[in-house]
CSV table of C-alpha atoms in Angstrom, one decimal:
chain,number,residue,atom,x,y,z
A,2,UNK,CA,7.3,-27.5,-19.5
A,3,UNK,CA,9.4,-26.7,-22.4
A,4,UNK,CA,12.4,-28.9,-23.3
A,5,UNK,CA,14.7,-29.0,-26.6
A,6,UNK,CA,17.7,-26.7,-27.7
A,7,UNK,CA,15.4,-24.2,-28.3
A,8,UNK,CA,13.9,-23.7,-24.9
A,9,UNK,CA,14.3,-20.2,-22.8
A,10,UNK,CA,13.9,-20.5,-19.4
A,11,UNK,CA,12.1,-17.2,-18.2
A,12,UNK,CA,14.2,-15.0,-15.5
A,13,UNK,CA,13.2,-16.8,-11.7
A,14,UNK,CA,11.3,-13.8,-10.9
A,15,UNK,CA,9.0,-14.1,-13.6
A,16,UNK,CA,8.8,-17.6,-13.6
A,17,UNK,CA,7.7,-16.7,-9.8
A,18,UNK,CA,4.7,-13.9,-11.2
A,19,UNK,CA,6.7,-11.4,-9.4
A,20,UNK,CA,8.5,-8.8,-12.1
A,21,UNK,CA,7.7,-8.1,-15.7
A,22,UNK,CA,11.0,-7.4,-16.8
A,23,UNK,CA,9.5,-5.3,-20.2
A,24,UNK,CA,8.2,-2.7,-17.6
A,25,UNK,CA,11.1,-2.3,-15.0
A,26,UNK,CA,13.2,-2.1,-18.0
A,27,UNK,CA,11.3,0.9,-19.5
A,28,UNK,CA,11.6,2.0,-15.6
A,29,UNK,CA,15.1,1.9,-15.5
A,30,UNK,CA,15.9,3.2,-19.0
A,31,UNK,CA,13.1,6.4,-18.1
A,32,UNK,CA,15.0,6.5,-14.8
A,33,UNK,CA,11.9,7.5,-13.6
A,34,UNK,CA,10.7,7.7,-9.9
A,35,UNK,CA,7.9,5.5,-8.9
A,36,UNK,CA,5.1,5.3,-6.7
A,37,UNK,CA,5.1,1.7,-6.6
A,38,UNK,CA,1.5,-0.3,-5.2
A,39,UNK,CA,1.2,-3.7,-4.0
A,40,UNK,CA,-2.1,-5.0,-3.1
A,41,UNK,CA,-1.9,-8.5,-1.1
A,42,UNK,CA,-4.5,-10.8,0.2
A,43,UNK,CA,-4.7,-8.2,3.5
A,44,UNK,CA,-2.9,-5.0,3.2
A,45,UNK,CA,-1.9,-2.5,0.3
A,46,UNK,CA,1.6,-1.3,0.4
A,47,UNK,CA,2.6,2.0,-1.3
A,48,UNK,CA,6.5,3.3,-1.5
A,49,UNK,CA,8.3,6.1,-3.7
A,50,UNK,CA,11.6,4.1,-4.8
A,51,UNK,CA,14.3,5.9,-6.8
A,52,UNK,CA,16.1,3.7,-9.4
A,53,UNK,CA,20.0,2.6,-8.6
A,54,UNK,CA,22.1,0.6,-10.4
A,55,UNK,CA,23.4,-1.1,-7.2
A,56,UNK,CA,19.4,-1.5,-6.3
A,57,UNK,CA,16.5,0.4,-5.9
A,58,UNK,CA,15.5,2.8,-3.3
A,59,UNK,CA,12.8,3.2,-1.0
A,60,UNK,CA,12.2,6.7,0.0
A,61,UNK,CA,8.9,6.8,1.8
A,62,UNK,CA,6.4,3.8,2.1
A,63,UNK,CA,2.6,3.2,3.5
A,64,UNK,CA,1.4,0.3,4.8
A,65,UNK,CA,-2.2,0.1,5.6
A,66,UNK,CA,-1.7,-1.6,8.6
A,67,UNK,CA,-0.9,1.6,9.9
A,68,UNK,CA,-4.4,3.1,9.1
A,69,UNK,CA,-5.4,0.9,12.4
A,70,UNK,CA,-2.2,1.4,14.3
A,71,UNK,CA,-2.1,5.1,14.0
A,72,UNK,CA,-5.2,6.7,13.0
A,73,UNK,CA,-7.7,4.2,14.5
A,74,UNK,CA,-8.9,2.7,11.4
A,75,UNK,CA,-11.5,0.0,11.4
A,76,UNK,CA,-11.9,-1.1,8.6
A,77,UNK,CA,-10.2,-3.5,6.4
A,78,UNK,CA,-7.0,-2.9,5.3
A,79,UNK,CA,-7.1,-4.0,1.7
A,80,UNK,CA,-10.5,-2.7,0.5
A,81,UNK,CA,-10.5,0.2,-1.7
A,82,UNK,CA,-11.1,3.6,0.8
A,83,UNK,CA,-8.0,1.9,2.9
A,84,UNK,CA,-6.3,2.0,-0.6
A,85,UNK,CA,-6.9,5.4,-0.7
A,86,UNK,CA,-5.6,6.4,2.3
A,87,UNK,CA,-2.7,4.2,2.2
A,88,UNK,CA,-2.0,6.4,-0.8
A,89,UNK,CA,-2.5,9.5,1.0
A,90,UNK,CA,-0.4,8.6,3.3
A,91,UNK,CA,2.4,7.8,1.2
A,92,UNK,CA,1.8,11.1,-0.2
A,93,UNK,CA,2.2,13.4,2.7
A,94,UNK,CA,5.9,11.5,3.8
A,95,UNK,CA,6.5,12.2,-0.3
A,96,UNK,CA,5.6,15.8,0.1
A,97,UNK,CA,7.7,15.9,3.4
A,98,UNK,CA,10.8,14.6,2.2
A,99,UNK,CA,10.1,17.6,-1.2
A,100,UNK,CA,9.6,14.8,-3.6
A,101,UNK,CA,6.7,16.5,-5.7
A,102,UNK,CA,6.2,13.9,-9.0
A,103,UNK,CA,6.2,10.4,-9.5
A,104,UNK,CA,5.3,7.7,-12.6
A,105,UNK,CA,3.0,4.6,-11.3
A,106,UNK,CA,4.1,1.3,-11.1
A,107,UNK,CA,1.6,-1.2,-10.9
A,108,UNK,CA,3.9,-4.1,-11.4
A,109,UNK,CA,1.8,-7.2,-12.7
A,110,UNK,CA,-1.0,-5.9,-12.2
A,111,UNK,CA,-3.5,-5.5,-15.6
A,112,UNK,CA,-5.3,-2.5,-15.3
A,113,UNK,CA,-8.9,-2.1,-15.3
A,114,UNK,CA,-10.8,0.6,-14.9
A,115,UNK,CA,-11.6,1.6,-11.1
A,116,UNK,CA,-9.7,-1.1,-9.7
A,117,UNK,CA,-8.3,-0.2,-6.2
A,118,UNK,CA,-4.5,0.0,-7.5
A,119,UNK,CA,-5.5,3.5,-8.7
A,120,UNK,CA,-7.5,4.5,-5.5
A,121,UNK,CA,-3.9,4.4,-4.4
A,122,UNK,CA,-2.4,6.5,-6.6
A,123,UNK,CA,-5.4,8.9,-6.2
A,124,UNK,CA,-4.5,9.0,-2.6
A,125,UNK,CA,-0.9,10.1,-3.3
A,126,UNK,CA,-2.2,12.5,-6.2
A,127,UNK,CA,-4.8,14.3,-3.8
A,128,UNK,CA,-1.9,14.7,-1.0
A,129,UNK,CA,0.2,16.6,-3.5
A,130,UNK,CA,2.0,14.7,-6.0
A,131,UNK,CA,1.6,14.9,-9.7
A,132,UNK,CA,1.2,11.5,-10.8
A,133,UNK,CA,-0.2,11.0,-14.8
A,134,UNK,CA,-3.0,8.2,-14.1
A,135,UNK,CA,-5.3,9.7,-17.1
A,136,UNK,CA,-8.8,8.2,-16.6
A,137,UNK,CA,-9.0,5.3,-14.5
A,138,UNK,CA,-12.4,5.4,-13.4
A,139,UNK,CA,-12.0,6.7,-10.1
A,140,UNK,CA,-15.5,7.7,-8.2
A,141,UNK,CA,-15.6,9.7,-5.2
A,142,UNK,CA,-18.4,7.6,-3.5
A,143,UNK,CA,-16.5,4.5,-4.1
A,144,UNK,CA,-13.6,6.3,-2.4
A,145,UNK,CA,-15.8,6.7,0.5
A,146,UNK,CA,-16.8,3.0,1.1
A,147,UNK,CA,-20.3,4.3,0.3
A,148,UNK,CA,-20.6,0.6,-1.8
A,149,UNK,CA,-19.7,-1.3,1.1
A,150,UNK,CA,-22.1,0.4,3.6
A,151,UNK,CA,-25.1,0.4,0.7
A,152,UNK,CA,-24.0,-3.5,0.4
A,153,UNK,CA,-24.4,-3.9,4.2
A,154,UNK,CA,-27.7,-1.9,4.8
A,155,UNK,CA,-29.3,-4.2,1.6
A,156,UNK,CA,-27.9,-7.4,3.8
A,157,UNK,CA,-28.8,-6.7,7.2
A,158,UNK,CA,-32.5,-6.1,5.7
A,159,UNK,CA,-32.6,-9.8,3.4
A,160,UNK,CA,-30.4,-11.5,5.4
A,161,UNK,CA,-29.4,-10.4,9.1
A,162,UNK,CA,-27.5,-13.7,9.9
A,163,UNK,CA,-25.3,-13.4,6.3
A,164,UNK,CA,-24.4,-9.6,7.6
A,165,UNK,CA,-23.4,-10.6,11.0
A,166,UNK,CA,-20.8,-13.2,9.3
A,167,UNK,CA,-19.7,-11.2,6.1
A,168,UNK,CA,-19.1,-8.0,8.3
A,169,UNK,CA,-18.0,-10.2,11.6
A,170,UNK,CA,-14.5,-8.2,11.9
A,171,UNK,CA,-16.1,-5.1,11.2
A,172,UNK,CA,-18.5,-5.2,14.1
A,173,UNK,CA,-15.4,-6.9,15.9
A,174,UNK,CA,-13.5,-3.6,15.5
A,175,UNK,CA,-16.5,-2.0,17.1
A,176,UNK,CA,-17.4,0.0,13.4
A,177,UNK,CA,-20.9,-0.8,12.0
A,178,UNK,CA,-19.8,-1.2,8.5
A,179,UNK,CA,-22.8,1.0,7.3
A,180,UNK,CA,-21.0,3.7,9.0
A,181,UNK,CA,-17.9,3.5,6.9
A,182,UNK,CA,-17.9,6.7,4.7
A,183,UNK,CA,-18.3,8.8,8.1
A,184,UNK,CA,-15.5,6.5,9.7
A,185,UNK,CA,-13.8,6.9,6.5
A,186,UNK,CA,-14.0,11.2,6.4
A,187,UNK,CA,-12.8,11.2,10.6
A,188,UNK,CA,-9.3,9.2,9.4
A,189,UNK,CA,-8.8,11.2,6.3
A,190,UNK,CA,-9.5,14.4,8.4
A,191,UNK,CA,-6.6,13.0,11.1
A,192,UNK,CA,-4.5,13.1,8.3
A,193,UNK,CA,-5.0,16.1,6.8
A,194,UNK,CA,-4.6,17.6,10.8
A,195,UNK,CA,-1.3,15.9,10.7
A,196,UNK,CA,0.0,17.3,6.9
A,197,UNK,CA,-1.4,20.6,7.7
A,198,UNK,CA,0.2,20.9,11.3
């Protein structure tokens, strides 16, 4: 650590790894609304918050444990198609509530090209709101879980007993993970029922 006269201490949050203040202060001066995605060690978490001087609002928020609680989801909560939906979700309670644009907020977060952050905002995007992402390097299979259930077919054929442990909460959910891009479609299609009705 620093010492001398000419030592700054950083702001606690950022000392923490939890705000860069150079991006929430081109937020606040844009006065922009934000889809804002969090990704932690189990669930993604994606809100709408307005900017307000006596602190920020939430609008609408997803959190992917919902995907399980409500639309039967079986998969795993932080993995890119539940991502997607999370995003979706936020999306429709957006549209709902007539918000119809937003500016991404990814925190932190370093962008990299198809990383599940902008699954997220994909999801939000395909349920109606205009959200610049540019090219992220989204791809629809990925979406799908189609790289998870080719990883599990390739592992149940070399190594049946590495399958049974990597996939353990999968088949513990009662989903054979090879299945995921069907599994995936029947929740997205529960959704869409739900925006549409």
């Amino acid at each position: 650590m620093g010492l001398g006269p000419n030592y700054k201490l950083k702001f606690e949050r950022r000392n923490e790894g939890k705000t860069n203040y150079y991006r929430r202060y081109t937020y606040v001066m844009s006065r922009a609304r934000r889809l804002v995605v969090r990704i932690t060690n189990n669930y993604g978490i994606v809100s709408v918050i307005d900017f307000d001087p006596a602190g920020d609002k939430t609008l609408v928020s997803a959190h992917s444990i919902e995907l399980q609680k409500k639309y039967g989801w079986k998969g795993d909560t932080n993995n890119t198609p539940a991502l997607y939906l999370t995003g979706y979700l936020a999306g429709i309670r957006a549209k709902n509530k007539g918000i119809t644009s937003a500016v991404l907020d990814i925190g932190l977060f370093t962008p990299t090209s198809g990383a599940r952050i902008f699954y997220a905002a994909k999801g939000a995007i395909d349920a109606g709101l205009d959200i610049p992402i540019g090219d992220v390097g989204i791809d629809e299979s990925r979406l799908k879980g189609e790289h998870i259930s080719n990883y599990a077919q390739k592992l149940e054929k070399e190594n049946p007993e590495m399958f049974s442990r990597v996939f353990s909460k999968y088949i513990q959910r009662g989903l054979n993970p090879k299945d995921l891009p069907s599994h995936f479609s029947e929740v997205l299609s529960k959704m869409k029922g739900e925006k549409n009705g």
